[in-house]
Amino acid sequence: MKRLIVRRLLQTVPMLFFVSIVCFILVKAAPGDPVRSFVTPNMHAADIERVRHNLGLDKPAYIQYFIWLKNCLTGNFGYSLVNHKPVLGQILERLPATAGLMGSAIALAVILAIPLGLVAGANRNRWVDKLVNMVAYIGISLPLFWVAILLMYFFSIKMHWLPSMGMRTIGMNSALDVIRHGILPCTVLAIGFLTVYVRYIRSSTISQLKEDYVQIQYAFGSAKRIILFRHVLKHVVLPVITLVGMSLGDLVAGAIVTETVFSWPGIGSLGMTAVKGMDYPIIMGITLFSSVLLILGNLLADILYGIVDPRIKTTSR
């Protein structure tokens, strides 16, 4: 297992290098000029060029990249072109909000998907299975931003049950207030993964119920509920660990949309603001952070895979 961790960590270096190059090329190829945000009607061409020089945008693109890469290797991710604050400081400042939202969404999706998928697979082609399938298909088909607006309209505007925007109420500093603000964005973010996990667990349950060990348990007189949650569950959860690790990329993308709609002060909303303002350092910093999160998530999934199934730990040595 230690060799696996070391090998995967070493593989992250060329991966992050490649991601940074692709991201830098895409950012430079995007239309727009960040210098325009500093231009006023009374500025002369020489003043504009001076601003461009001060921002380091007058150098060739490859030189700008290597300067940025050199600074990153020393822990300096640069400063925002808009608010002139350190990029790393802004990301770390918003990290708890995003991590709490993403962690809650994944936990909620997995907790609900396991029993729903097991019950649907155990009752194949019955009304329970058809109902779960119908809800899953609807959830897969709906875009997250539309679901977010719909829930906001009903639960915030119409019923006044939950707050619609932000992370805290002005003048309040309690955990309960944060939870109330996080219910809607967490629900929206979890829906997209819940539907996928339910379908996957359902198909895995159907295939596991055909295995010999299930028939043996039936022959011993075990109840169907016991077989599902004591024996089949062990085999179904194992692939879900990998599925969750592979979903982290989509989770980050979903967090960007969700945080923007609900004005959640996380990394996603920071990224959207940076894209609108052509804030190159912020965009690059968030892209690298998302890549590291995805790589570490897959590594964690492999580690958990070995913990749940000791046979994998043995074969990796």
Short mmCIF file of C-alpha atoms in Angstrom, two decimals:
data_model
loop_
_atom_site.label_atom_id
_atom_site.label_comp_id
_atom_site.label_asym_id
_atom_site.label_seq_id
_atom_site.Cartn_x
_atom_site.Cartn_y
_atom_site.Cartn_z
CA MET A 1 0.00 0.00 0.00
CA LYS A 2 2.87 2.39 0.78
CA ARG A 3 4.38 1.74 -2.63
CA LEU A 4 1.02 2.48 -4.24
CA ILE A 5 0.72 5.81 -2.42
CA VAL A 6 4.28 6.86 -3.29
CA ARG A 7 3.87 5.84 -6.93
CA ARG A 8 0.58 7.71 -7.30
CA LEU A 9 2.00 10.83 -5.65
CA LEU A 10 4.96 10.79 -8.04
CA GLN A 11 2.57 10.48 -10.97
CA THR A 12 0.81 13.69 -9.94
CA VAL A 13 3.82 15.84 -10.86
CA PRO A 14 3.68 15.36 -14.67
CA MET A 15 -0.13 15.36 -14.54
CA LEU A 16 -0.24 18.74 -12.80
CA PHE A 17 2.38 20.09 -15.19
CA PHE A 18 0.30 19.03 -18.20
CA VAL A 19 -2.89 20.44 -16.66
CA SER A 20 -1.21 23.78 -15.99
CA ILE A 21 -0.01 24.04 -19.61
CA VAL A 22 -3.46 23.24 -21.04
CA CYS A 23 -5.18 25.64 -18.66
CA PHE A 24 -2.71 28.43 -19.42
CA ILE A 25 -3.21 27.98 -23.17
CA LEU A 26 -7.01 28.03 -22.81
CA VAL A 27 -6.91 31.12 -20.61
CA LYS A 28 -4.70 32.97 -23.08
CA ALA A 29 -6.85 31.87 -26.04
CA ALA A 30 -10.05 33.10 -24.38
CA PRO A 31 -11.45 36.38 -25.74
CA GLY A 32 -11.05 39.49 -23.63
CA ASP A 33 -8.28 41.52 -22.07
CA PRO A 34 -7.90 41.88 -18.28
CA VAL A 35 -6.26 45.28 -18.77
CA ARG A 36 -9.62 46.70 -19.85
CA SER A 37 -10.86 46.54 -16.27
CA PHE A 38 -8.19 49.13 -15.36
CA VAL A 39 -8.82 51.43 -18.32
CA THR A 40 -10.67 54.69 -17.79
CA PRO A 41 -11.95 57.05 -20.50
CA ASN A 42 -9.22 59.61 -19.74
CA MET A 43 -6.28 57.19 -19.98
CA HIS A 44 -3.78 57.51 -22.81
CA ALA A 45 -2.25 54.64 -24.75
CA ALA A 46 1.01 55.03 -22.83
CA ASP A 47 -0.82 54.69 -19.53
CA ILE A 48 -2.56 51.55 -20.75
CA GLU A 49 0.75 50.02 -21.79
CA ARG A 50 2.21 50.94 -18.41
CA VAL A 51 -0.62 49.06 -16.70
CA ARG A 52 -0.01 46.08 -18.97
CA HIS A 53 3.69 46.15 -18.10
CA ASN A 54 3.00 46.36 -14.36
CA LEU A 55 0.75 43.32 -14.61
CA GLY A 56 3.40 41.41 -16.55
CA LEU A 57 1.11 40.92 -19.54
CA ASP A 58 3.43 42.55 -22.07
CA LYS A 59 5.80 39.57 -22.14
CA PRO A 60 5.40 36.61 -24.53
CA ALA A 61 2.97 33.95 -23.35
CA TYR A 62 5.61 31.27 -22.78
CA ILE A 63 7.67 33.62 -20.62
CA GLN A 64 4.57 34.49 -18.59
CA TYR A 65 3.97 30.77 -18.05
CA PHE A 66 7.49 29.98 -16.86
CA ILE A 67 7.46 32.99 -14.52
CA TRP A 68 4.16 31.78 -13.08
CA LEU A 69 5.45 28.20 -12.79
CA LYS A 70 8.64 29.34 -11.06
CA ASN A 71 6.61 31.32 -8.53
CA CYS A 72 4.29 28.36 -7.93
CA LEU A 73 7.22 26.09 -7.10
CA THR A 74 8.15 28.52 -4.33
CA GLY A 75 4.59 28.60 -2.99
CA ASN A 76 3.69 31.94 -4.58
CA PHE A 77 0.59 31.60 -6.78
CA GLY A 78 0.57 35.29 -7.59
CA TYR A 79 -1.86 38.06 -6.87
CA SER A 80 -5.34 38.69 -8.20
CA LEU A 81 -5.48 41.14 -11.07
CA VAL A 82 -8.76 42.52 -9.72
CA ASN A 83 -8.42 42.89 -5.95
CA HIS A 84 -4.59 42.47 -5.73
CA LYS A 85 -4.89 39.92 -2.92
CA PRO A 86 -2.78 36.71 -2.80
CA VAL A 87 -4.36 33.91 -4.82
CA LEU A 88 -3.49 31.17 -2.34
CA GLY A 89 -4.91 33.17 0.55
CA GLN A 90 -8.23 33.68 -1.22
CA ILE A 91 -8.51 29.98 -2.10
CA LEU A 92 -7.70 28.86 1.45
CA GLU A 93 -10.13 31.42 2.84
CA ARG A 94 -13.00 29.97 0.80
CA LEU A 95 -11.90 26.33 1.07
CA PRO A 96 -13.92 25.47 4.25
CA ALA A 97 -17.18 26.63 2.66
CA THR A 98 -16.62 24.56 -0.47
CA ALA A 99 -15.30 21.51 1.41
CA GLY A 100 -18.29 21.52 3.74
CA LEU A 101 -20.73 21.79 0.85
CA MET A 102 -19.05 19.10 -1.25
CA GLY A 103 -18.56 16.71 1.67
CA SER A 104 -22.17 17.06 2.80
CA ALA A 105 -23.45 16.53 -0.75
CA ILE A 106 -21.38 13.36 -1.29
CA ALA A 107 -22.35 11.96 2.11
CA LEU A 108 -26.04 12.66 1.50
CA ALA A 109 -25.91 11.12 -1.98
CA VAL A 110 -24.20 7.92 -0.78
CA ILE A 111 -26.39 7.52 2.31
CA LEU A 112 -29.58 7.78 0.25
CA ALA A 113 -28.33 5.90 -2.82
CA ILE A 114 -27.32 2.69 -1.00
CA PRO A 115 -30.74 1.74 0.43
CA LEU A 116 -32.62 3.03 -2.63
CA GLY A 117 -30.39 1.10 -5.03
CA LEU A 118 -30.53 -2.08 -2.94
CA VAL A 119 -34.33 -1.98 -2.62
CA ALA A 120 -34.79 -1.19 -6.33
CA GLY A 121 -32.46 -4.00 -7.39
CA ALA A 122 -34.05 -6.50 -5.01
CA ASN A 123 -37.52 -5.63 -6.38
CA ARG A 124 -36.65 -5.59 -10.05
CA ASN A 125 -39.53 -4.60 -12.38
CA ARG A 126 -41.88 -4.03 -9.45
CA TRP A 127 -43.50 -0.71 -8.59
CA VAL A 128 -40.70 0.26 -6.19
CA ASP A 129 -38.08 -0.33 -8.86
CA LYS A 130 -40.07 1.57 -11.49
CA LEU A 131 -40.60 4.51 -9.12
CA VAL A 132 -36.91 4.74 -8.20
CA ASN A 133 -35.93 4.42 -11.87
CA MET A 134 -38.35 7.14 -12.92
CA VAL A 135 -37.06 9.55 -10.26
CA ALA A 136 -33.45 8.69 -11.18
CA TYR A 137 -34.03 9.32 -14.89
CA ILE A 138 -35.68 12.65 -14.11
CA GLY A 139 -32.80 13.64 -11.84
CA ILE A 140 -30.20 12.76 -14.48
CA SER A 141 -32.03 14.76 -17.14
CA LEU A 142 -32.49 17.99 -15.16
CA PRO A 143 -29.71 20.60 -15.22
CA LEU A 144 -28.43 21.61 -11.80
CA PHE A 145 -28.98 25.34 -12.23
CA TRP A 146 -32.66 24.76 -13.13
CA VAL A 147 -33.16 22.52 -10.08
CA ALA A 148 -31.47 25.15 -7.92
CA ILE A 149 -33.75 27.92 -9.18
CA LEU A 150 -36.82 25.71 -8.78
CA LEU A 151 -36.02 24.79 -5.17
CA MET A 152 -35.15 28.39 -4.38
CA TYR A 153 -38.51 29.54 -5.76
CA PHE A 154 -40.60 27.05 -3.78
CA PHE A 155 -38.76 26.79 -0.46
CA SER A 156 -37.44 30.34 -0.18
CA ILE A 157 -39.72 32.69 -2.10
CA LYS A 158 -43.07 30.91 -1.82
CA MET A 159 -42.91 29.05 1.50
CA HIS A 160 -40.21 31.11 3.27
CA TRP A 161 -38.83 27.97 4.91
CA LEU A 162 -35.17 28.32 3.99
CA PRO A 163 -32.83 31.19 3.08
CA SER A 164 -32.09 31.51 -0.61
CA MET A 165 -28.64 33.12 -0.72
CA GLY A 166 -25.40 33.35 1.19
CA MET A 167 -23.91 31.26 3.96
CA ARG A 168 -24.90 33.26 7.03
CA THR A 169 -27.63 35.64 8.09
CA ILE A 170 -26.37 39.13 8.90
CA GLY A 171 -25.98 39.47 12.65
CA MET A 172 -26.10 35.72 13.31
CA ASN A 173 -23.10 33.49 13.94
CA SER A 174 -24.44 30.04 14.78
CA ALA A 175 -23.92 26.60 13.29
CA LEU A 176 -27.69 26.15 12.91
CA ASP A 177 -27.87 29.24 10.69
CA VAL A 178 -25.10 27.86 8.45
CA ILE A 179 -26.92 24.52 8.21
CA ARG A 180 -30.17 26.25 7.20
CA HIS A 181 -28.34 28.16 4.47
CA GLY A 182 -26.62 25.00 3.26
CA ILE A 183 -29.69 22.77 2.93
CA LEU A 184 -30.72 23.95 -0.53
CA PRO A 185 -27.26 24.05 -2.19
CA CYS A 186 -26.32 20.72 -0.59
CA THR A 187 -29.55 19.14 -1.84
CA VAL A 188 -29.05 20.45 -5.38
CA LEU A 189 -25.45 19.26 -5.51
CA ALA A 190 -26.37 15.83 -4.11
CA ILE A 191 -29.21 15.23 -6.60
CA GLY A 192 -26.88 14.94 -9.57
CA PHE A 193 -24.77 12.25 -7.88
CA LEU A 194 -27.63 10.51 -6.11
CA THR A 195 -29.32 9.57 -9.38
CA VAL A 196 -26.10 8.15 -10.84
CA TYR A 197 -25.23 6.20 -7.69
CA VAL A 198 -28.74 4.74 -7.42
CA ARG A 199 -28.62 3.41 -10.98
CA TYR A 200 -25.16 1.93 -10.42
CA ILE A 201 -26.04 0.29 -7.11
CA ARG A 202 -29.28 -1.07 -8.57
CA SER A 203 -27.49 -2.80 -11.46
CA SER A 204 -24.80 -4.14 -9.10
CA THR A 205 -27.47 -5.50 -6.75
CA ILE A 206 -29.24 -7.28 -9.60
CA SER A 207 -26.00 -8.96 -10.69
CA GLN A 208 -25.04 -9.90 -7.12
CA LEU A 209 -28.42 -11.52 -6.45
CA LYS A 210 -27.61 -14.03 -9.19
CA GLU A 211 -24.42 -15.18 -7.48
CA ASP A 212 -24.10 -18.56 -5.79
CA TYR A 213 -23.49 -17.20 -2.30
CA VAL A 214 -26.94 -15.55 -2.36
CA GLN A 215 -28.63 -18.82 -3.30
CA ILE A 216 -26.74 -20.56 -0.51
CA GLN A 217 -28.00 -17.99 1.99
CA TYR A 218 -31.55 -18.54 0.77
CA ALA A 219 -31.04 -22.31 1.21
CA PHE A 220 -29.94 -21.68 4.80
CA GLY A 221 -33.19 -19.85 5.41
CA SER A 222 -31.81 -16.32 5.66
CA ALA A 223 -34.30 -13.51 5.20
CA LYS A 224 -34.10 -11.36 2.09
CA ARG A 225 -33.44 -8.24 4.15
CA ILE A 226 -30.53 -9.93 5.94
CA ILE A 227 -29.04 -11.10 2.65
CA LEU A 228 -29.28 -7.63 1.15
CA PHE A 229 -27.81 -5.57 3.96
CA ARG A 230 -25.36 -8.10 5.37
CA HIS A 231 -23.97 -9.91 2.32
CA VAL A 232 -24.88 -8.12 -0.91
CA LEU A 233 -24.09 -4.70 0.55
CA LYS A 234 -20.41 -5.64 1.03
CA HIS A 235 -19.98 -6.37 -2.67
CA VAL A 236 -22.03 -3.38 -3.82
CA VAL A 237 -20.23 -0.76 -1.73
CA LEU A 238 -16.77 -1.70 -3.00
CA PRO A 239 -17.20 -0.30 -6.56
CA VAL A 240 -19.07 2.72 -5.16
CA ILE A 241 -15.84 3.85 -3.45
CA THR A 242 -14.15 4.13 -6.84
CA LEU A 243 -17.24 5.77 -8.31
CA VAL A 244 -17.16 8.46 -5.62
CA GLY A 245 -13.47 9.12 -6.28
CA MET A 246 -14.09 9.47 -10.01
CA SER A 247 -17.00 11.83 -9.33
CA LEU A 248 -14.87 14.50 -7.66
CA GLY A 249 -14.26 16.26 -10.96
CA ASP A 250 -17.99 16.53 -11.62
CA LEU A 251 -18.44 17.53 -7.98
CA VAL A 252 -16.15 20.52 -8.42
CA ALA A 253 -17.97 21.54 -11.62
CA GLY A 254 -21.33 21.16 -9.89
CA ALA A 255 -20.10 23.19 -6.92
CA ILE A 256 -19.24 26.07 -9.26
CA VAL A 257 -22.80 26.18 -10.61
CA THR A 258 -24.44 25.66 -7.22
CA GLU A 259 -22.32 28.22 -5.39
CA THR A 260 -22.98 30.78 -8.10
CA VAL A 261 -26.76 30.35 -7.98
CA PHE A 262 -26.97 30.42 -4.18
CA SER A 263 -24.17 33.01 -3.69
CA TRP A 264 -22.32 30.50 -1.53
CA PRO A 265 -18.94 32.03 -0.61
CA GLY A 266 -16.82 29.15 -1.81
CA ILE A 267 -14.15 28.46 -4.40
CA GLY A 268 -16.76 27.94 -7.14
CA SER A 269 -18.19 31.44 -6.87
CA LEU A 270 -14.65 32.82 -6.65
CA GLY A 271 -13.84 31.03 -9.91
CA MET A 272 -16.90 32.42 -11.69
CA THR A 273 -15.98 35.93 -10.59
CA ALA A 274 -12.43 35.38 -11.84
CA VAL A 275 -13.67 34.17 -15.24
CA LYS A 276 -15.88 37.23 -15.67
CA GLY A 277 -13.01 39.54 -14.76
CA MET A 278 -10.36 37.62 -16.75
CA ASP A 279 -8.40 37.20 -13.52
CA TYR A 280 -5.73 34.82 -14.82
CA PRO A 281 -3.92 34.04 -11.54
CA ILE A 282 -7.17 33.12 -9.77
CA ILE A 283 -8.29 30.91 -12.67
CA MET A 284 -4.95 29.10 -12.76
CA GLY A 285 -4.88 28.66 -8.99
CA ILE A 286 -8.39 27.21 -8.83
CA THR A 287 -7.68 24.90 -11.78
CA LEU A 288 -4.58 23.50 -10.10
CA PHE A 289 -6.43 23.15 -6.81
CA SER A 290 -9.27 21.26 -8.53
CA SER A 291 -6.76 18.97 -10.24
CA VAL A 292 -5.01 18.21 -6.95
CA LEU A 293 -8.40 17.51 -5.35
CA LEU A 294 -9.33 15.08 -8.12
CA ILE A 295 -5.98 13.26 -7.95
CA LEU A 296 -6.02 12.98 -4.16
CA GLY A 297 -9.66 11.86 -4.27
CA ASN A 298 -8.80 8.99 -6.59
CA LEU A 299 -5.81 8.10 -4.41
CA LEU A 300 -8.03 8.08 -1.32
CA ALA A 301 -10.50 5.87 -3.17
CA ASP A 302 -7.72 3.37 -3.93
CA ILE A 303 -6.63 3.37 -0.28
CA LEU A 304 -10.19 2.81 0.95
CA TYR A 305 -10.56 0.09 -1.68
CA GLY A 306 -7.61 -1.75 -0.13
CA ILE A 307 -8.96 -1.28 3.39
CA VAL A 308 -12.41 -2.64 2.51
CA ASP A 309 -11.02 -5.53 0.46
CA PRO A 310 -7.74 -6.88 1.94
CA ARG A 311 -7.13 -8.94 -1.20
CA ILE A 312 -6.36 -5.75 -3.12
CA LYS A 313 -3.88 -4.71 -0.44
CA THR A 314 -2.12 -8.05 -0.85
CA THR A 315 -1.89 -7.89 -4.64
CA SER A 316 -0.51 -4.33 -4.60
CA ARG A 317 2.63 -5.39 -2.71
#
